[in-house]
C-alpha cells in the first residue's frame, strides 16, 4: 500500500518517520505534499517524492492519503478530491470533519473508499474505534470527556506550580503544547469540534458547532485552582454530551468543571485525555491516553492506515445522521461549582 502525506508539520513529520522506520510490511511512504516541501525535504525518509503541487498527490498511485494540514479549507476540499480520485483518506483534522462529516462520510461510502479519523479526537486515545466498533453492540447514551490536551496541561500545571493562567499558557507554549494563539483550546471550540464528531459516531446525530454551548477557562485564576484543591477537587475542561434517542433530545456543552480529585477524568495530567462513555447495557466504559503530540497522534493515524491496508475493499458505512429535535446546553449554575 503506497501512502501519501498532506502536510509535513508536527504530526505529518512524526508519521513520515514512523512509516520510514517502520518494520510494518507492505506500507510504503511514496509522496509528501507541503507548501514548503523544498525546505523540509529530509533525506532520511529515503526515496520519497516531495511536492508543492497537490495535483501530484491526486494523480499518484497512493492508495491512502493522510491529511494532516489542519483547518477547514482547503483540507476539506482536498479530502473530497482524494476520495473522488479513488484514494482512501485518513485524517487528524477535527475542524474539517466538524464542518463536513456528513458530506465526507457519505461521499467516501458512495466512492467505495474509506475515510478514517481516529486521530481527530483524543490523539492516541482510541475513542472513535472504541465507540464505532467495540461498542457497536450497545447504545451509547452519554459521553463525558477531557478532549483538549492544551487545557489539561495548563490546568494541571497551575495545580502543580501555583502559577497564574497566563504563566501556565506560556509554559505550555514553551513545551510546544500550545499554539501562539490558544483561543480555540481555552475557549472550548477545539473540544466542541471533537464532540461533534463523537455525537455523530456515538449517537448518529448531526450537530453544528453553534449548538454546543461553551464556556472558556480564561477566567480561572490561581485562587480558583487553590480553592478547588483545598476541597479535594481539580478543575478540568469537560466536553459532555448526553442523548435521549426516544425524545431525540441532546444536551451538549464544553466548560470548566470541578471534579473530585480521585475521579477518573480528574486523573488527567500534562496532555492526557480521558473519556467516560455511558452505554445502555455495558454501563460505563473508560478510556485514557495521550491526547496530543506528533508521535502519539501518529499512532492513531498509522493504525487507521493499517486498518485500510488490511482490508482495502472494506465498506465503512456512512453513519445515518439525524438532527436532534431538542438541544440543550449548560444549566444556569456556575459550572465551576458543579461537580460531575
Ligand atoms: N499537533 C498535535 O498534537 C495534534 C493532535 C491531534 C490532531 N492534530 C491535528 O493534526 C493536524 C495537523 O496538526 P499539526 O500540529 O501537525 O499542524 P502543523 O504543525 O501546523 O502542520 C501542518 C503542516 O501543513 C502545512 N500546510 C498548512 N496549510 C497548507 C496548505 N494550504 N498547503 C500546503 N501545506 C500546508 C504547514 O506548513 P507550514 O509549516 O508552512 O505552516 C505544516 O507543515 C491538524 O488538523 C490538527 O488539529 C494535531
Short mmCIF file of C-alpha atoms and ligand atoms in Angstrom, two decimals:
data_model
loop_
_atom_site.label_atom_id
_atom_site.label_comp_id
_atom_site.label_asym_id
_atom_site.label_seq_id
_atom_site.Cartn_x
_atom_site.Cartn_y
_atom_site.Cartn_z
CA UNK A 1 0.00 0.00 0.00
CA UNK A 2 1.51 3.32 -1.08
CA UNK A 3 0.92 6.24 1.28
CA UNK A 4 0.90 9.98 0.55
CA UNK A 5 1.02 12.55 3.35
CA UNK A 6 -0.52 16.03 3.02
CA UNK A 7 1.21 18.39 5.48
CA UNK A 8 4.71 17.95 6.88
CA UNK A 9 4.29 19.64 10.27
CA UNK A 10 4.30 18.26 13.82
CA UNK A 11 2.07 15.28 13.07
CA UNK A 12 2.94 14.72 9.41
CA UNK A 13 6.68 14.56 10.10
CA UNK A 14 6.14 12.14 13.04
CA UNK A 15 4.03 9.89 10.83
CA UNK A 16 6.55 10.06 7.98
CA UNK A 17 9.34 8.99 10.36
CA UNK A 18 7.24 6.05 11.59
CA UNK A 19 6.46 4.98 8.04
CA UNK A 20 10.12 5.28 7.01
CA UNK A 21 11.45 3.40 10.09
CA UNK A 22 8.59 1.02 10.29
CA UNK A 23 9.10 -2.68 10.19
CA UNK A 24 5.45 -2.99 9.22
CA UNK A 25 5.45 -4.82 5.89
CA UNK A 26 3.54 -3.63 2.83
CA UNK A 27 3.33 0.08 3.76
CA UNK A 28 5.44 2.47 1.70
CA UNK A 29 5.62 6.24 2.07
CA UNK A 30 5.80 7.50 -1.51
CA UNK A 31 4.71 11.18 -1.50
CA UNK A 32 4.84 14.21 0.81
CA UNK A 33 2.94 17.36 -0.09
CA UNK A 34 3.64 20.59 1.82
CA UNK A 35 3.67 24.26 0.82
CA UNK A 36 7.29 24.44 1.95
CA UNK A 37 8.29 20.97 0.76
CA UNK A 38 11.66 22.07 -0.74
CA UNK A 39 12.73 23.49 2.64
CA UNK A 40 11.55 20.49 4.62
CA UNK A 41 12.99 17.73 2.45
CA UNK A 42 14.58 15.06 4.67
CA UNK A 43 16.91 12.54 3.06
CA UNK A 44 16.43 10.10 5.97
CA UNK A 45 12.97 9.31 4.63
CA UNK A 46 14.51 7.68 1.58
CA UNK A 47 13.01 7.61 -1.87
CA UNK A 48 10.01 9.91 -1.40
CA UNK A 49 8.53 12.43 -3.85
CA UNK A 50 8.36 15.87 -2.16
CA UNK A 51 5.94 18.24 -3.83
CA UNK A 52 4.19 21.58 -3.51
CA UNK A 53 1.64 20.53 -6.14
CA UNK A 54 -1.33 18.75 -4.57
CA UNK A 55 -2.43 17.51 -8.01
CA UNK A 56 0.67 15.30 -8.00
CA UNK A 57 -0.79 13.50 -4.96
CA UNK A 58 -4.21 13.01 -6.57
CA UNK A 59 -2.57 11.69 -9.76
CA UNK A 60 -0.21 9.36 -7.84
CA UNK A 61 -0.66 5.64 -7.25
CA UNK A 62 -1.02 6.18 -3.48
CA UNK A 63 -3.84 4.05 -2.10
CA UNK A 64 -4.13 6.11 1.08
CA UNK A 65 -3.83 9.87 1.51
CA UNK A 66 -3.18 11.04 5.06
CA UNK A 67 -4.39 14.62 5.58
CA UNK A 68 -2.54 16.45 8.37
CA UNK A 69 -2.68 20.00 7.13
CA UNK A 70 -5.36 21.19 9.53
CA UNK A 71 -8.07 23.86 9.23
CA UNK A 72 -11.34 23.64 7.34
CA UNK A 73 -10.37 24.63 3.80
CA UNK A 74 -8.59 23.68 1.62
CA UNK A 75 -8.18 20.49 3.70
CA UNK A 76 -11.87 19.54 3.44
CA UNK A 77 -11.83 20.04 -0.33
CA UNK A 78 -8.64 18.01 -0.69
CA UNK A 79 -10.08 15.13 1.36
CA UNK A 80 -13.06 15.12 -1.02
CA UNK A 81 -10.87 15.27 -4.11
CA UNK A 82 -8.65 12.42 -2.88
CA UNK A 83 -11.78 10.27 -2.36
CA UNK A 84 -13.07 11.27 -5.79
CA UNK A 85 -9.76 10.19 -7.31
CA UNK A 86 -10.11 6.71 -5.76
CA UNK A 87 -7.96 7.06 -2.65
CA UNK A 88 -8.94 6.19 0.91
CA UNK A 89 -8.27 9.01 3.37
CA UNK A 90 -7.02 9.13 6.95
CA UNK A 91 -7.24 12.47 8.70
CA UNK A 92 -6.44 14.04 12.08
CA UNK A 93 -8.41 17.16 11.20
CA UNK A 94 -11.32 17.76 13.59
CA UNK A 95 -12.09 21.18 12.10
CA UNK A 96 -12.62 19.85 8.58
CA UNK A 97 -14.75 16.99 9.94
CA UNK A 98 -16.79 19.19 12.27
CA UNK A 99 -17.74 21.24 9.21
CA UNK A 100 -18.36 18.39 6.81
CA UNK A 101 -18.62 14.98 8.47
CA UNK A 102 -21.96 14.04 6.91
CA UNK A 103 -20.91 15.11 3.43
CA UNK A 104 -17.47 13.50 3.59
CA UNK A 105 -18.51 10.15 5.10
CA UNK A 106 -21.42 9.84 2.65
CA UNK A 107 -19.16 10.71 -0.26
CA UNK A 108 -16.48 8.21 0.86
CA UNK A 109 -19.11 5.48 1.09
CA UNK A 110 -20.51 6.33 -2.35
CA UNK A 111 -16.99 6.18 -3.77
CA UNK A 112 -16.40 2.78 -2.14
CA UNK A 113 -13.44 4.22 -0.28
CA UNK A 114 -12.66 4.58 3.43
CA UNK A 115 -12.46 7.77 5.46
CA UNK A 116 -10.94 7.14 8.87
CA UNK A 117 -10.38 9.76 11.56
CA UNK A 118 -9.31 8.22 14.87
CA UNK A 119 -6.59 10.86 15.31
CA UNK A 120 -9.08 13.73 15.06
CA UNK A 121 -10.48 13.03 18.54
CA UNK A 122 -8.29 12.32 21.53
CA UNK A 123 -4.93 11.81 19.76
CA UNK A 124 -3.74 8.35 20.73
CA UNK A 125 -6.80 7.65 22.92
CA UNK A 126 -8.72 5.25 20.65
CA UNK A 127 -12.23 6.57 21.26
CA UNK A 128 -13.61 6.63 17.70
CA UNK A 129 -12.83 2.96 17.06
CA UNK A 130 -13.92 2.01 20.60
CA UNK A 131 -17.33 3.56 20.08
CA UNK A 132 -17.89 2.58 16.46
CA UNK A 133 -16.53 -0.98 16.72
CA UNK A 134 -16.19 -2.20 20.30
CA UNK A 135 -19.45 -0.61 21.49
CA UNK A 136 -21.38 -1.22 18.28
CA UNK A 137 -23.46 -3.83 20.08
CA UNK A 138 -24.71 -1.34 22.63
CA UNK A 139 -26.47 2.03 22.62
CA UNK A 140 -24.26 4.88 23.78
CA UNK A 141 -26.22 7.30 25.93
CA UNK A 142 -23.60 9.74 27.21
CA UNK A 143 -20.02 10.91 26.85
CA UNK A 144 -18.13 12.90 29.43
CA UNK A 145 -14.57 13.62 28.42
CA UNK A 146 -11.37 15.62 28.68
CA UNK A 147 -10.56 16.15 25.00
CA UNK A 148 -8.14 19.06 24.86
CA UNK A 149 -4.54 18.37 25.82
CA UNK A 150 -3.57 22.05 25.96
CA UNK A 151 -6.13 22.94 28.63
CA UNK A 152 -5.30 19.79 30.60
CA UNK A 153 -1.66 20.81 30.59
CA UNK A 154 -2.48 24.40 31.60
CA UNK A 155 -4.84 23.42 34.43
CA UNK A 156 -2.67 20.61 35.82
CA UNK A 157 0.39 22.88 35.60
CA UNK A 158 -1.44 25.58 37.58
CA UNK A 159 -2.29 22.94 40.22
CA UNK A 160 1.27 21.70 40.47
CA UNK A 161 3.04 25.07 40.45
CA UNK A 162 0.52 27.65 41.74
CA UNK A 163 1.20 29.72 38.60
CA UNK A 164 -1.33 32.06 37.00
CA UNK A 165 -3.25 31.01 33.88
CA UNK A 166 -1.08 33.23 31.65
CA UNK A 167 2.15 31.81 33.08
CA UNK A 168 0.85 28.26 32.63
CA UNK A 169 -0.08 29.06 29.00
CA UNK A 170 3.47 30.34 28.45
CA UNK A 171 4.83 27.08 29.90
CA UNK A 172 2.57 25.14 27.51
CA UNK A 173 3.86 27.20 24.56
CA UNK A 174 7.49 26.61 25.59
CA UNK A 175 6.89 22.86 25.53
CA UNK A 176 5.07 23.00 22.18
CA UNK A 177 1.69 22.11 23.74
CA UNK A 178 0.01 25.43 22.89
CA UNK A 179 -0.11 27.45 19.71
CA UNK A 180 0.81 31.14 19.74
CA UNK A 181 -2.94 31.84 19.83
CA UNK A 182 -4.51 29.13 22.01
CA UNK A 183 -8.04 30.63 21.82
CA UNK A 184 -9.62 27.53 20.24
CA UNK A 185 -8.27 25.40 23.10
CA UNK A 186 -9.07 27.73 26.00
CA UNK A 187 -12.49 28.83 24.78
CA UNK A 188 -13.65 25.29 24.01
CA UNK A 189 -14.12 25.36 20.23
CA UNK A 190 -11.45 22.68 19.71
CA UNK A 191 -13.22 20.35 22.19
CA UNK A 192 -16.61 21.25 20.62
CA UNK A 193 -15.38 20.15 17.18
CA UNK A 194 -14.31 16.81 18.69
CA UNK A 195 -17.64 16.49 20.48
CA UNK A 196 -19.47 16.96 17.17
CA UNK A 197 -17.54 14.03 15.71
CA UNK A 198 -18.31 11.90 18.77
CA UNK A 199 -22.02 12.82 18.62
CA UNK A 200 -22.11 11.55 15.03
CA UNK A 201 -20.24 8.34 15.81
CA UNK A 202 -21.90 7.58 19.14
CA UNK A 203 -25.48 8.81 18.70
CA UNK A 204 -25.84 9.12 14.91
CA UNK A 205 -26.74 12.77 15.18
CA UNK A 206 -25.69 15.80 13.25
CA UNK A 207 -24.90 18.83 15.42
CA UNK A 208 -23.44 22.15 14.43
CA UNK A 209 -20.74 23.97 16.38
CA UNK A 210 -23.13 26.77 17.28
CA UNK A 211 -25.46 24.28 19.04
CA UNK A 212 -22.80 23.37 21.60
CA UNK A 213 -22.65 25.81 24.47
CA UNK A 214 -19.10 26.55 25.51
CA UNK A 215 -17.52 28.32 28.46
CA UNK A 216 -13.91 29.37 28.46
CA UNK A 217 -11.27 28.54 31.06
CA UNK A 218 -9.81 32.04 30.57
CA UNK A 219 -11.40 33.50 33.69
CA UNK A 220 -9.89 30.89 36.02
CA UNK A 221 -7.33 32.21 38.49
CA UNK A 222 -4.66 30.55 40.61
CA UNK A 223 -7.00 31.20 43.55
CA UNK A 224 -9.81 29.14 41.91
CA UNK A 225 -7.42 26.25 41.41
CA UNK A 226 -6.20 26.51 45.01
CA UNK A 227 -9.68 26.64 46.48
CA UNK A 228 -10.73 23.62 44.39
CA UNK A 229 -7.66 21.82 45.63
CA UNK A 230 -8.42 22.63 49.29
CA UNK A 231 -11.83 20.98 48.90
CA UNK A 232 -10.33 17.86 47.30
CA UNK A 233 -11.12 18.84 43.71
CA UNK A 234 -9.37 19.68 40.45
CA UNK A 235 -10.69 21.73 37.53
CA UNK A 236 -10.75 20.29 34.00
CA UNK A 237 -12.30 21.38 30.73
CA UNK A 238 -15.08 18.84 30.24
CA UNK A 239 -16.85 18.07 26.99
CA UNK A 240 -20.19 16.50 27.71
CA UNK A 241 -22.95 15.07 25.53
CA UNK A 242 -26.00 13.03 26.51
CA UNK A 243 -28.64 11.87 24.06
CA UNK A 244 -32.13 10.62 24.70
CA UNK A 245 -32.91 8.77 21.45
CA UNK A 246 -36.62 8.43 22.31
CA UNK A 247 -37.09 12.19 22.65
CA UNK A 248 -34.28 12.99 20.18
CA UNK A 249 -33.01 15.35 22.86
CA UNK A 250 -29.33 16.23 23.08
CA UNK A 251 -27.61 18.00 25.94
CA UNK A 252 -24.12 19.10 24.90
CA UNK A 253 -21.62 21.56 26.31
CA UNK A 254 -17.93 22.26 26.91
CA UNK A 255 -16.93 24.03 30.13
CA UNK A 256 -14.54 24.01 33.08
CA UNK A 257 -15.85 21.73 35.82
CA UNK A 258 -14.72 20.91 39.36
CA UNK A 259 -14.10 17.19 39.71
CA UNK A 260 -13.35 15.11 42.82
CA UNK A 261 -9.57 14.60 42.75
CA UNK A 262 -9.77 10.80 42.70
CA UNK A 263 -12.36 10.62 39.92
CA UNK A 264 -11.43 9.12 36.54
CA UNK A 265 -11.37 12.31 34.47
CA UNK A 266 -9.52 14.22 37.21
CA UNK A 267 -6.53 11.90 36.88
CA UNK A 268 -5.52 13.58 33.59
CA UNK A 269 -2.17 15.38 33.73
CA UNK A 270 0.02 17.00 31.08
CA UNK A 271 -1.58 16.48 27.69
CA UNK A 272 -3.59 13.42 28.69
CA UNK A 273 -7.15 12.92 27.52
CA UNK A 274 -9.80 10.73 29.13
CA UNK A 275 -13.37 9.77 28.40
CA UNK A 276 -16.22 8.02 30.15
CA UNK A 277 -18.71 6.56 27.71
CA UNK A 278 -22.09 5.61 29.18
CA UNK A 279 -23.77 2.64 27.48
CA UNK A 280 -27.27 1.28 27.96
CA UNK A 281 -26.21 -2.34 28.61
CA UNK A 282 -22.46 -2.36 29.26
CA UNK A 283 -22.56 0.52 31.77
CA UNK A 284 -19.71 3.00 31.85
CA UNK A 285 -16.52 2.42 29.83
CA UNK A 286 -13.38 4.47 30.49
CA UNK A 287 -10.61 5.42 28.06
CA UNK A 288 -7.37 7.23 28.78
CA UNK A 289 -4.35 8.29 26.69
CA UNK A 290 -2.07 10.95 25.27
CA UNK A 291 -4.26 13.50 23.51
CA UNK A 292 -1.59 15.47 21.68
CA UNK A 293 1.94 15.36 20.35
CA UNK A 294 3.23 14.28 16.96
CA UNK A 295 4.35 10.78 17.95
CA UNK A 296 1.18 9.93 19.90
CA UNK A 297 -1.10 11.24 17.15
CA UNK A 298 0.89 9.37 14.50
CA UNK A 299 -0.01 6.12 16.28
CA UNK A 300 -3.72 6.73 15.67
CA UNK A 301 -3.04 7.67 12.04
CA UNK A 302 -0.85 4.65 11.43
CA UNK A 303 -3.47 2.36 12.99
CA UNK A 304 -6.09 3.75 10.60
CA UNK A 305 -3.71 3.29 7.65
CA UNK A 306 -3.12 -0.30 8.75
CA UNK A 307 -6.86 -0.93 9.02
CA UNK A 308 -7.20 0.16 5.38
CA UNK A 309 -4.13 -1.81 4.27
CA UNK A 310 -5.52 -4.96 5.91
CA UNK A 311 -8.80 -4.65 4.07
CA UNK A 312 -8.68 -2.03 1.30
CA UNK A 313 -12.07 -3.06 -0.08
CA UNK A 314 -13.90 -2.85 3.27
CA UNK A 315 -17.07 -0.83 3.13
CA UNK A 316 -17.33 1.58 6.04
CA UNK A 317 -20.98 2.63 6.01
CA UNK A 318 -21.54 6.34 6.49
CA UNK A 319 -23.43 6.96 9.74
CA UNK A 320 -27.06 7.86 9.05
CA UNK A 321 -27.22 11.17 10.86
CA UNK A 322 -30.42 12.73 12.16
CA UNK A 323 -30.84 16.21 13.56
CA UNK A 324 -31.81 16.27 17.26
CA UNK A 325 -35.23 17.82 17.95
CA UNK A 326 -34.18 19.36 21.24
CA UNK A 327 -30.71 20.69 22.04
CA UNK A 328 -29.85 22.00 25.48
CA UNK A 329 -26.62 23.28 26.96
CA UNK A 330 -25.47 24.07 30.45
CA UNK A 331 -27.79 24.80 33.32
CA UNK A 332 -27.67 28.34 34.72
CA UNK A 333 -25.41 27.30 37.61
CA UNK A 334 -21.77 28.30 37.65
CA UNK A 335 -20.12 25.33 36.05
CA UNK A 336 -17.01 25.55 38.13
CA UNK A 337 -19.18 24.86 41.18
CA UNK A 338 -20.78 21.83 39.60
CA UNK A 339 -19.03 18.51 40.18
CA UNK A 340 -19.75 15.63 37.80
N1 LIG B 1 -0.26 18.52 16.99
C1 LIG B 1 -0.99 17.66 17.66
O1 LIG B 1 -0.67 17.24 18.78
C2 LIG B 1 -2.27 17.15 17.07
C3 LIG B 1 -3.02 16.16 17.77
C4 LIG B 1 -4.20 15.65 17.20
C5 LIG B 1 -4.63 16.14 15.97
N2 LIG B 1 -3.89 17.11 15.34
C6 LIG B 1 -4.39 17.59 14.05
O2 LIG B 1 -3.45 17.22 13.05
C7 LIG B 1 -3.45 18.22 12.02
C8 LIG B 1 -2.02 18.72 11.84
O3 LIG B 1 -1.58 19.29 13.05
P1 LIG B 1 -0.05 19.73 13.25
O4 LIG B 1 0.10 20.05 14.69
O5 LIG B 1 0.86 18.74 12.61
O6 LIG B 1 -0.03 21.10 12.41
P2 LIG B 1 1.26 21.84 11.80
O7 LIG B 1 2.47 21.51 12.60
O8 LIG B 1 0.87 23.25 11.61
O9 LIG B 1 1.41 21.13 10.37
C9 LIG B 1 0.63 21.43 9.25
C10 LIG B 1 1.53 21.36 8.03
O10 LIG B 1 0.74 21.57 6.87
C11 LIG B 1 1.33 22.64 6.11
N3 LIG B 1 0.23 23.38 5.48
C12 LIG B 1 -0.73 24.09 6.10
N4 LIG B 1 -1.59 24.59 5.21
C13 LIG B 1 -1.14 24.22 4.00
C14 LIG B 1 -1.59 24.45 2.69
N5 LIG B 1 -2.68 25.18 2.42
N6 LIG B 1 -0.89 23.91 1.66
C15 LIG B 1 0.21 23.17 1.91
N7 LIG B 1 0.71 22.91 3.12
C16 LIG B 1 0.03 23.44 4.17
C17 LIG B 1 2.05 23.50 7.14
O11 LIG B 1 3.04 24.28 6.51
P3 LIG B 1 3.79 25.48 7.29
O12 LIG B 1 4.90 24.83 8.06
O13 LIG B 1 4.25 26.40 6.22
O14 LIG B 1 2.76 26.12 8.19
C18 LIG B 1 2.63 22.44 8.04
O15 LIG B 1 3.81 21.89 7.53
C19 LIG B 1 -4.45 19.30 12.45
O16 LIG B 1 -5.70 19.03 11.88
C20 LIG B 1 -4.52 19.11 13.96
O17 LIG B 1 -5.75 19.55 14.51
C21 LIG B 1 -2.73 17.62 15.85
#
